[in-house]
Short mmCIF file of C-alpha atoms in Angstrom, two decimals:
data_model
loop_
_atom_site.label_atom_id
_atom_site.label_comp_id
_atom_site.label_asym_id
_atom_site.label_seq_id
_atom_site.Cartn_x
_atom_site.Cartn_y
_atom_site.Cartn_z
CA MET A 1 -35.11 -159.91 73.03
CA SER A 2 -38.67 -160.47 71.80
CA PRO A 3 -40.14 -163.92 72.40
CA LYS A 4 -39.78 -166.46 69.60
CA LYS A 5 -42.30 -169.15 68.84
CA ASP A 6 -40.04 -171.32 66.67
CA VAL A 7 -37.39 -172.29 69.21
CA PRO A 8 -36.82 -176.04 68.82
CA PRO A 9 -37.29 -178.18 71.93
CA CYS A 10 -33.95 -178.90 73.53
CA LEU A 11 -31.97 -179.24 76.75
CA LEU A 12 -29.01 -177.29 78.11
CA ASN A 13 -26.50 -178.73 80.55
CA LEU A 14 -25.46 -175.67 82.56
CA ASP A 15 -22.81 -175.21 85.25
CA LYS A 16 -24.41 -172.89 87.79
CA PRO A 17 -21.95 -170.61 89.57
CA PRO A 18 -22.31 -169.73 93.27
CA GLY A 19 -24.60 -166.79 94.00
CA PRO A 20 -27.53 -166.75 91.58
CA THR A 21 -30.68 -168.75 92.18
CA SER A 22 -31.77 -171.46 89.77
CA ARG A 23 -34.60 -169.14 88.74
CA THR A 24 -32.06 -166.46 87.81
CA VAL A 25 -30.32 -168.94 85.51
CA VAL A 26 -33.64 -169.87 83.90
CA ASP A 27 -34.41 -166.18 83.34
CA ARG A 28 -31.09 -165.78 81.51
CA VAL A 29 -31.95 -168.71 79.25
CA VAL A 30 -35.31 -167.06 78.50
CA ARG A 31 -33.54 -163.85 77.48
CA VAL A 32 -30.88 -165.58 75.40
CA THR A 33 -33.18 -168.00 73.58
CA GLY A 34 -36.19 -165.73 73.25
CA CYS A 35 -38.37 -168.62 74.44
CA ARG A 36 -40.68 -167.99 77.39
CA LYS A 37 -41.22 -171.68 78.08
CA VAL A 38 -38.10 -172.67 80.01
CA GLY A 39 -37.73 -174.78 83.16
CA HIS A 40 -35.05 -176.56 85.14
CA ALA A 41 -35.00 -180.16 86.34
CA GLY A 42 -33.86 -179.68 89.93
CA THR A 43 -33.20 -176.63 92.10
CA LEU A 44 -29.72 -175.68 93.25
CA ASP A 45 -29.57 -173.27 96.18
CA PRO A 46 -27.65 -170.00 95.65
CA LEU A 47 -24.73 -171.44 97.62
CA ALA A 48 -24.49 -174.47 95.33
CA THR A 49 -22.70 -174.90 92.02
CA GLY A 50 -22.72 -177.46 89.26
CA VAL A 51 -25.10 -179.24 86.94
CA LEU A 52 -28.44 -177.55 86.27
CA VAL A 53 -30.33 -179.18 83.41
CA VAL A 54 -32.57 -176.63 81.71
CA CYS A 55 -35.34 -177.62 79.29
CA VAL A 56 -36.45 -175.26 76.53
CA GLY A 57 -39.75 -175.10 74.66
CA ARG A 58 -41.76 -178.31 74.42
CA ALA A 59 -38.87 -180.12 76.10
CA THR A 60 -40.12 -178.69 79.42
CA ARG A 61 -42.62 -181.55 79.37
CA LEU A 62 -39.66 -183.89 79.85
CA VAL A 63 -38.57 -182.33 83.16
CA PRO A 64 -40.15 -185.13 85.28
CA PHE A 65 -38.09 -187.72 83.40
CA VAL A 66 -34.82 -185.87 83.96
CA GLN A 67 -35.77 -185.73 87.64
CA GLN A 68 -35.90 -189.54 87.71
CA LEU A 69 -32.14 -189.71 87.11
CA PRO A 70 -29.74 -190.21 90.03
CA LYS A 71 -27.76 -187.18 91.18
CA ARG A 72 -24.13 -186.93 92.28
CA TYR A 73 -22.70 -184.30 94.63
CA ARG A 74 -19.52 -183.26 96.41
CA ALA A 75 -20.29 -181.48 99.66
CA VAL A 76 -18.20 -180.04 102.48
CA PHE A 77 -19.65 -179.96 106.01
CA ARG A 78 -18.38 -178.43 109.24
CA PHE A 79 -18.90 -179.99 112.66
CA GLY A 80 -19.84 -177.96 115.73
CA LEU A 81 -22.03 -175.37 114.00
CA THR A 82 -25.79 -174.97 113.68
CA SER A 83 -27.96 -172.94 111.34
CA PRO A 84 -31.72 -172.79 110.70
CA THR A 85 -30.96 -173.35 107.01
CA ASP A 86 -28.57 -176.25 107.73
CA ASP A 87 -25.88 -174.41 105.76
CA VAL A 88 -23.70 -171.30 105.99
CA ASP A 89 -26.32 -169.13 104.28
CA GLY A 90 -28.31 -168.88 107.51
CA PRO A 91 -27.33 -167.31 110.83
CA VAL A 92 -24.56 -169.61 112.06
CA ALA A 93 -24.04 -170.39 115.75
CA GLU A 94 -21.47 -172.52 117.54
CA LEU A 95 -22.72 -175.55 119.42
CA PRO A 96 -21.66 -175.10 123.05
CA GLU A 97 -19.13 -177.71 124.17
CA ALA A 98 -19.30 -179.54 120.85
CA PRO A 99 -17.41 -182.84 121.03
CA VAL A 100 -14.44 -183.33 118.74
CA ILE A 101 -15.22 -186.05 116.20
CA ASP A 102 -12.43 -188.20 114.82
CA GLU A 103 -12.37 -189.78 111.37
CA SER A 104 -13.00 -193.33 112.56
CA ARG A 105 -16.22 -192.34 114.34
CA LEU A 106 -17.44 -190.51 111.25
CA ARG A 107 -16.71 -193.47 108.98
CA ALA A 108 -18.52 -195.77 111.39
CA VAL A 109 -21.87 -193.94 111.08
CA LEU A 110 -21.89 -193.37 107.31
CA PRO A 111 -23.30 -196.82 106.37
CA ALA A 112 -26.48 -195.97 108.30
CA PHE A 113 -27.16 -193.23 105.74
CA VAL A 114 -26.92 -195.49 102.67
CA GLY A 115 -30.01 -197.08 101.10
CA ARG A 116 -33.63 -196.03 101.65
CA ILE A 117 -33.66 -193.59 104.54
CA GLU A 118 -36.15 -191.26 106.20
CA GLN A 119 -35.17 -187.62 105.93
CA VAL A 120 -36.85 -184.47 107.26
CA PRO A 121 -36.33 -181.65 104.72
CA PRO A 122 -34.75 -178.43 105.98
CA VAL A 123 -37.19 -175.85 107.34
CA TYR A 124 -35.81 -173.44 104.74
CA SER A 125 -36.74 -175.50 101.70
CA ALA A 126 -39.13 -175.37 98.75
CA VAL A 127 -41.39 -178.08 100.21
CA LYS A 128 -45.01 -176.93 100.11
CA ILE A 129 -47.20 -176.78 103.21
CA ASP A 130 -50.84 -175.83 102.64
CA GLY A 131 -49.93 -174.25 99.32
CA ARG A 132 -46.98 -172.22 100.62
CA ARG A 133 -43.27 -172.94 100.50
CA ALA A 134 -41.74 -173.96 103.81
CA TYR A 135 -39.11 -171.22 103.57
CA GLN A 136 -41.83 -168.58 103.15
CA LYS A 137 -43.44 -169.65 106.42
CA ALA A 138 -40.08 -169.83 108.17
CA ARG A 139 -39.13 -166.33 107.05
CA SER A 140 -42.41 -164.97 108.42
CA GLY A 141 -41.50 -166.32 111.86
CA ARG A 142 -44.00 -169.16 111.88
CA THR A 143 -43.19 -172.60 113.27
CA VAL A 144 -42.62 -175.08 110.45
CA LEU A 145 -43.07 -178.81 110.98
CA LEU A 146 -42.16 -181.02 108.04
CA ALA A 147 -42.91 -184.72 107.74
CA PRO A 148 -40.04 -187.10 106.97
CA ARG A 149 -39.65 -188.32 103.41
CA THR A 150 -38.22 -191.53 102.07
CA VAL A 151 -35.18 -190.92 99.86
CA THR A 152 -32.47 -193.20 98.54
CA VAL A 153 -28.73 -192.73 98.96
CA TYR A 154 -26.97 -195.08 96.55
CA ASP A 155 -23.42 -194.24 97.53
CA LEU A 156 -21.78 -192.17 100.27
CA ARG A 157 -18.01 -191.79 100.49
CA LEU A 158 -15.75 -189.78 102.74
CA VAL A 159 -13.13 -188.19 100.49
CA ARG A 160 -11.52 -185.74 102.90
CA PHE A 161 -11.42 -185.24 106.67
CA HIS A 162 -9.71 -182.44 108.56
CA TYR A 163 -11.68 -181.65 111.70
CA PRO A 164 -13.97 -179.75 111.87
CA ASP A 165 -14.47 -180.16 108.11
CA PHE A 166 -15.32 -183.29 106.15
CA GLU A 167 -16.09 -183.78 102.47
CA LEU A 168 -18.46 -186.38 101.05
CA GLU A 169 -19.20 -187.74 97.61
CA ILE A 170 -22.90 -188.57 97.43
CA CYS A 171 -25.05 -190.34 94.86
CA CYS A 172 -28.75 -190.11 95.64
CA SER A 173 -32.28 -189.97 94.34
CA GLY A 174 -34.17 -186.82 93.48
CA GLY A 175 -35.73 -185.15 96.50
CA THR A 176 -32.71 -185.77 98.74
CA TYR A 177 -31.52 -182.71 100.67
CA VAL A 178 -27.75 -182.90 100.98
CA ARG A 179 -27.63 -180.27 103.74
CA ALA A 180 -30.13 -182.33 105.74
CA LEU A 181 -27.88 -185.35 105.27
CA GLY A 182 -24.97 -183.48 106.86
CA ARG A 183 -27.24 -182.23 109.65
CA ASP A 184 -28.36 -185.77 110.45
CA ILE A 185 -24.83 -187.18 110.35
CA GLY A 186 -23.85 -184.56 112.92
CA LYS A 187 -26.81 -185.45 115.15
CA SER A 188 -25.95 -189.14 114.98
CA LEU A 189 -22.52 -188.30 116.42
CA GLY A 190 -23.93 -186.18 119.25
CA THR A 191 -22.95 -182.89 117.68
CA ALA A 192 -24.07 -180.56 114.89
CA ALA A 193 -22.94 -180.04 111.31
CA ILE A 194 -23.80 -177.58 108.57
CA MET A 195 -23.00 -177.56 104.86
CA VAL A 196 -20.39 -175.05 103.74
CA SER A 197 -20.19 -175.88 100.02
CA LEU A 198 -21.99 -178.04 97.48
CA THR A 199 -21.33 -179.00 93.87
CA ARG A 200 -23.68 -181.15 91.84
CA THR A 201 -21.27 -183.09 89.68
CA ALA A 202 -23.81 -185.04 87.63
CA ILE A 203 -27.46 -185.79 86.92
CA GLY A 204 -27.49 -189.16 85.20
CA PRO A 205 -25.18 -188.77 82.19
CA PHE A 206 -25.18 -184.95 82.44
CA ARG A 207 -21.74 -184.18 83.88
CA VAL A 208 -20.33 -180.91 85.13
CA GLU A 209 -17.24 -181.40 82.96
CA GLN A 210 -19.42 -181.05 79.84
CA ALA A 211 -21.60 -178.24 81.21
CA VAL A 212 -21.48 -174.63 80.00
CA ARG A 213 -21.58 -171.61 82.27
CA PRO A 214 -24.79 -169.56 81.88
CA GLU A 215 -22.81 -166.44 80.99
CA GLY A 216 -21.32 -168.41 78.09
CA LEU A 217 -24.71 -168.56 76.36
CA GLN A 218 -25.08 -165.94 73.63
CA PRO A 219 -28.20 -165.16 71.55
CA GLU A 220 -26.45 -165.87 68.26
CA ALA A 221 -24.78 -169.12 69.31
CA TRP A 222 -26.64 -170.69 72.25
CA GLN A 223 -27.90 -173.56 70.08
CA ASP A 224 -24.30 -174.76 69.76
CA HIS A 225 -24.80 -176.06 73.30
CA ALA A 226 -28.33 -177.43 72.80
CA LEU A 227 -28.98 -181.14 73.33
CA PRO A 228 -31.84 -183.00 71.62
CA PRO A 229 -34.95 -183.91 73.63
CA ALA A 230 -33.84 -187.56 73.61
CA ALA A 231 -31.09 -186.56 76.05
CA ALA A 232 -33.81 -186.26 78.73
CA VAL A 233 -34.65 -189.97 78.57
CA PRO A 234 -31.33 -191.85 78.39
CA HIS A 235 -32.71 -194.43 80.79
CA LEU A 236 -35.89 -195.50 78.98
CA ARG A 237 -36.36 -198.49 76.69
CA ARG A 238 -36.33 -197.42 73.06
CA PHE A 239 -38.50 -198.29 70.06
CA GLU A 240 -38.75 -197.12 66.46
CA GLY A 241 -41.96 -196.71 64.51
CA ASP A 242 -42.86 -196.15 60.88
CA GLU A 243 -44.79 -193.11 59.76
CA THR A 244 -48.19 -194.81 60.08
CA VAL A 245 -47.53 -195.76 63.70
CA LEU A 246 -46.05 -192.36 64.53
CA ARG A 247 -49.08 -190.62 63.04
CA ALA A 248 -51.35 -192.65 65.31
CA LEU A 249 -49.26 -191.80 68.37
CA ARG A 250 -49.29 -188.10 67.47
CA HIS A 251 -53.09 -188.28 67.48
CA GLY A 252 -53.15 -189.91 70.91
CA GLN A 253 -54.05 -193.37 69.62
CA ALA A 254 -52.73 -196.57 71.16
CA VAL A 255 -50.78 -198.92 68.91
CA PRO A 256 -50.12 -202.67 69.17
CA MET A 257 -46.74 -203.51 70.67
CA ASP A 258 -45.71 -205.54 67.64
CA ARG A 259 -45.98 -202.44 65.44
CA LEU A 260 -42.88 -200.92 67.09
CA ARG A 261 -39.35 -202.19 66.49
CA PRO A 262 -37.16 -202.54 69.60
CA LEU A 263 -33.90 -200.58 69.51
CA PRO A 264 -30.72 -201.52 71.40
CA PRO A 265 -31.17 -201.03 75.16
CA PRO A 266 -29.80 -197.85 76.74
CA ILE A 267 -26.27 -197.91 78.12
CA LEU A 268 -26.50 -197.09 81.82
CA ASP A 269 -22.80 -196.89 82.65
CA TRP A 270 -23.52 -193.69 84.61
CA ALA A 271 -26.06 -195.37 86.90
CA PRO A 272 -25.10 -196.45 90.43
CA PRO A 273 -25.62 -200.05 91.60
CA GLY A 274 -29.16 -200.53 92.81
CA TRP A 275 -30.73 -197.83 90.66
CA GLN A 276 -33.47 -199.04 88.33
CA PRO A 277 -35.14 -197.08 85.52
CA PRO A 278 -38.94 -197.17 85.25
CA GLU A 279 -40.23 -200.15 83.30
CA ASP A 280 -43.70 -198.88 82.43
CA VAL A 281 -42.66 -196.07 80.05
CA SER A 282 -40.71 -196.29 76.78
CA ALA A 283 -39.42 -193.79 74.23
CA VAL A 284 -40.45 -193.93 70.57
CA PHE A 285 -38.24 -192.54 67.80
CA ASP A 286 -38.61 -191.96 64.07
CA ASP A 287 -36.16 -193.43 61.55
CA ALA A 288 -33.97 -190.32 61.85
CA GLY A 289 -33.45 -190.89 65.58
CA ARG A 290 -35.73 -188.05 66.73
CA LEU A 291 -37.80 -188.55 69.87
CA VAL A 292 -41.47 -188.48 68.91
CA ALA A 293 -43.38 -189.72 71.95
CA LEU A 294 -43.28 -191.47 75.28
CA VAL A 295 -45.65 -194.40 75.70
CA ARG A 296 -47.01 -196.42 78.60
CA HIS A 297 -47.36 -200.17 78.43
CA GLN A 298 -50.99 -201.30 78.60
CA ARG A 299 -51.28 -205.06 78.17
CA TRP A 300 -50.62 -205.71 74.46
CA ARG A 301 -50.41 -202.10 73.34
CA PHE A 302 -48.59 -198.82 73.83
CA GLN A 303 -50.60 -195.76 74.87
CA PRO A 304 -48.95 -192.37 74.25
CA CYS A 305 -48.51 -190.35 77.45
CA LEU A 306 -46.43 -187.52 75.97
CA VAL A 307 -46.16 -186.46 72.34
CA LEU A 308 -43.23 -184.21 71.66
CA ASP A 309 -43.31 -183.73 67.92
#
C-alpha cells in the first residue's frame, strides 16, 4: 500500500502473539495504515505476548507519555535452569545440584523485590552501550557489563507454585526487565531461574482484554480500532482553552494559567498504590474534547512542550 499523508494521529491497543518481534508488529501497522510514521511504546520480546501500544502519525510524539504508565505482567519462571538470555529463548542449561525450593521460601523472599530496587538488565537486551545494543555485542561474543538501574515494582504476587515452576503477577515501572526479576529471585534463593512465558496484561488503562490481534487489522477497517491521541495521557491533569488560547499554544506561545479552565481530574482506578503521575505537565483540550497540546508549568504560565494539532 502506498504511503498516506492524511492518516489521523491515533493509538492502537494490540495483543501481540508469541513469535514476532515488536518491530514486526509495527511494520504490519505501517502496511495496513499506509502511514510510515508508526512506533510502539514498549518492546515485547518475541517470546512475550500481550499489550503493545502502537502510536500512528503525529501521535508517535506521545510515546514517552505512554511509557510513563505502570505495566502489569503475568510471568512463569522455572527454577534450576540458566540461560544467557534469562529466558527459554537462549541456550538453556541445568544448574548442577540445584536445591529444591519450597513455596514458603519463595514467598519469604518476594517482599525484597517490591519497591525501588536495583536491577541489572539482561545481557541480551536493547540497552545501549557506546551506541550499540547490548544484545548486538553479546551475539558477537564480546563481554557485556551492564550497570544496575533503579526500577520500581509496585506489586508482586505469587499466583501459582508447582516446583520447579512458579507464576507471578507483577506491576512495575517502565524499564523493568521481568526476566531479570526472575533471575534475581532465583539467585536470592541460592539457585537459578529463567522465564518460560510472559504476558503483558496492561499498560495503564490499556488492557489485553480490549486489545486487538495485529492480524485483525485490515486496510479498510483498521480505524475501527483506533483510539484518540488523548488516550496516551490518561494520567495528566486536564485543561480546556478557547480558540484564542489554543491559537497561541499552536504557535509555541506561553499563556497565563488563568486563561485555561480546569477539567475534572483524571480517574486513576487502574493505577497501583504508590504510583504518581507527573505534576509538571498538563494536557490541553479544545471544546470538542480533542487533545491540542501538552504544556509545562512555568511559574504563572503554561509553556507548550508538544503541539499535536
